[in-house]
Amino acid sequence: MDFFGKNVFNDAVMRERLPKNTYKALHKTIDEGLPLQLEVAEVVANAMKDWAIENGATHYTHWFQPMTGFTAEKHDSFISPTHDGKVIMEFSGKELIKGEPDASSFPNGGIRSTFEARGYTAWDCTSPAFLREDAGKVILCIPTAFCSYTGEALDKKTPLLRSMETISKQALRILRLFGNTTAKRVTPTVGAEQEYFLIEKKYHQKRLDLMLTGRTLFGVLPPKGQEMEDHYFGIINERVTAFMQEVNIELWKLGVLAKTQHKEAAPGQYEIAPIFTSTNIATDHNQIVMDTLHKVANRHGLACLLHEKPFAGVNGSGKHNNWSLCTDEGVNLLEPGKTPHENAQFLTFICAVIKAVDEYAALLRASAANPGNDHRLGANEAPPAIISIFLGDELSDIIEQLKNGKPNSSKQGGELTIGVSTLPSLPKDSTDRNRTSPFAFTGNKFEFRMVPSSLSIADPNVVINTIVAEVLTQMANRLEKAKDFHGELQAILQEIAIQHSRVIFDGNGYSEDWVKEAARRGLPNLSSTAEAISALISEKTTELFKNHGVFSATELHSRYEIYLEQYSKTINIEALTMVDVAKRQILPAVMRYSTELANSINTIRTADPEADVLAQRSLLNELSPLLKELSLKTKALQDATSTAKHLHGDAYKQGIYYRDVVFKAMQELRQVADKLEVLVDYDMWPLPSYTKMLFRL
Ligand code: ADP
Ligand code: MG
């Protein structure tokens, strides 16, 4: 309580430090979305600077989220020269609201060419400024949006804010129809559960693949994996506990509501989850969480891996994006209450989500696509690449009833008795959970469980907000015109239940049967990033985002280009890394070991011509053909990579080539190397083993 939010220029600080009318004017912008006046910014800038300097800051930065997926910053000190050779500390309203980074040096998907450099960062006053402490140096970080000279969004934040505006507007139209005249804003809320791995830093530094690509490109499974199911929720050892506590303290100082921490299913895997908050803040906070995990791990001699699949054969990491809608009066619009069948407003919002997810399944899938996630989706550890919704018994039953008319009952959970008189009987939830569903209703929110662990949550939330806003728009258009509101509403909900319940699936999403069943239902199954992101430039998507002012066609196209490029570049870097490690580390190590074996045979035979050296000989016989295979596969991968490079004229074709040819060549090379790993002397193998990385903490 003493230090929570101590490094945040939050509401309490603003109320204390800003003149009353400035504070009020700023709140009009934050709460109601009214334009910000420069005079207000001027006063806020000054107060912010004084506060930052009192807390040790010398620099400020516009902190933004370009299309790299990371955050970006450039530091400027507050100093300003005076005529007597000294300095004063200054920070103007203009410096607060606007910065000017070079737009062509960030991924821009062709929106800006190298000579068209101008870009702007603009203060996002809805997410509070904060002080970051790095090695004792304090920097004032101002969350900003980043756009080009021509006004196009070049970041993850701008479209997110736009999508929040559209869903607020459309949800309010629905609320008004239900008689609510007082709510001023509806905010999508998000709680992002973040999974990660921890390994010894010294092993990380010895693995070029981890350093350059975030995942191991070689390596065999240890004799023990996760089959004992003893890691999930297991006791956290002292070293990791100390790490987690420091992470929490850093996060709490920054106002991040770090709440839950536990061991995850795979050895070496952990999770952290904050309490939910409004989507743009949750997005900023998730970036801060990822940065903090890296930073604190480093201090503890550890390396934090945020890649979706750092270890083959072991569960990878994801991010669960919990999403709901909340009014400024504090009402959760996805709260069913005790008798959801009678709660027409709740059913309206639920049906809007169902229709949105069904209609825009491919787009939603695309929003969770990155090269790392291709290793997870559909691999029985994460949801399949097919989008479906889990509603649970109670709601599924109500949707069934809706198909035939007005629903008239809600299944109740009742009590759960454990059969021991000293244990309390528990109120039973009306619905079980389902961990195989990509989009699950979990009581009063939806959990989008397909999101990759390293991705900014902005992308999926832009899509969820906009597609739900679209269906709410369609509903509001009809309902506002209707003479009989209740009759029309019933008709709309019934239509949705009939037309869109194909997306509802409560069974086992990991099973083969579901893949077939989904195909029969006509649900898209887009297994790789290269295919999935085509949904970004379909006519339907372009229309959707244009209508809601979230993306122009140009902006969408640029994002499509960026994602395809990132996909190809990622595989290219992985391929080159493999070639490098194979040629310069594995091949020489195997040769050294073979020579050692040969020398051993010769030495023993010289000492005793009768000696039996069968063991050495057969090992050598096994190694030699594999060594040859290794060098052939390395060459094949090298060739595939250079062919791929030459396809750069057509980004899509290139992406597919990387997926089908280069990626396959990588797998073949890995297979040979992994066979060698189990033959070569443990101490001579150049890469730290999976056993060491996963079990020695
Ligand atoms: P589980 O692992 O069972 O899914 P966790 O407690 O790890 O549960 O995570 C649940 C997440 O959902 C938390 O971040 C929580 O704050 C968030 N959450 C709860 N209610 C809402 C809501 N109304 N809107 C968005 N997120 C929510
Ligand atoms: Mg969860």
GROMACS .gro file of N, CA, C and O and ligand atoms in nm, residues 193 320 433 447, ligand 2:
model
   17
  193GLU      N    1  -0.314  -1.284  -1.894
  193GLU     CA    2  -0.228  -1.379  -1.824
  193GLU      C    3  -0.107  -1.406  -1.912
  193GLU      O    4  -0.121  -1.436  -2.029
  320HIS      N    5  -0.338  -1.542  -2.223
  320HIS     CA    6  -0.484  -1.549  -2.224
  320HIS      C    7  -0.539  -1.408  -2.211
  320HIS      O    8  -0.512  -1.338  -2.114
  433ARG      N    9  -1.541  -2.557  -1.677
  433ARG     CA   10  -1.448  -2.482  -1.759
  433ARG      C   11  -1.404  -2.571  -1.874
  433ARG      O   12  -1.422  -2.691  -1.870
  447GLU      N   13  -1.255  -1.542  -2.258
  447GLU     CA   14  -1.112  -1.561  -2.251
  447GLU      C   15  -1.063  -1.606  -2.389
  447GLU      O   16  -1.094  -1.717  -2.432
  699MG      MG   17  -0.681  -1.842  -1.804
   0.00000   0.00000   0.00000
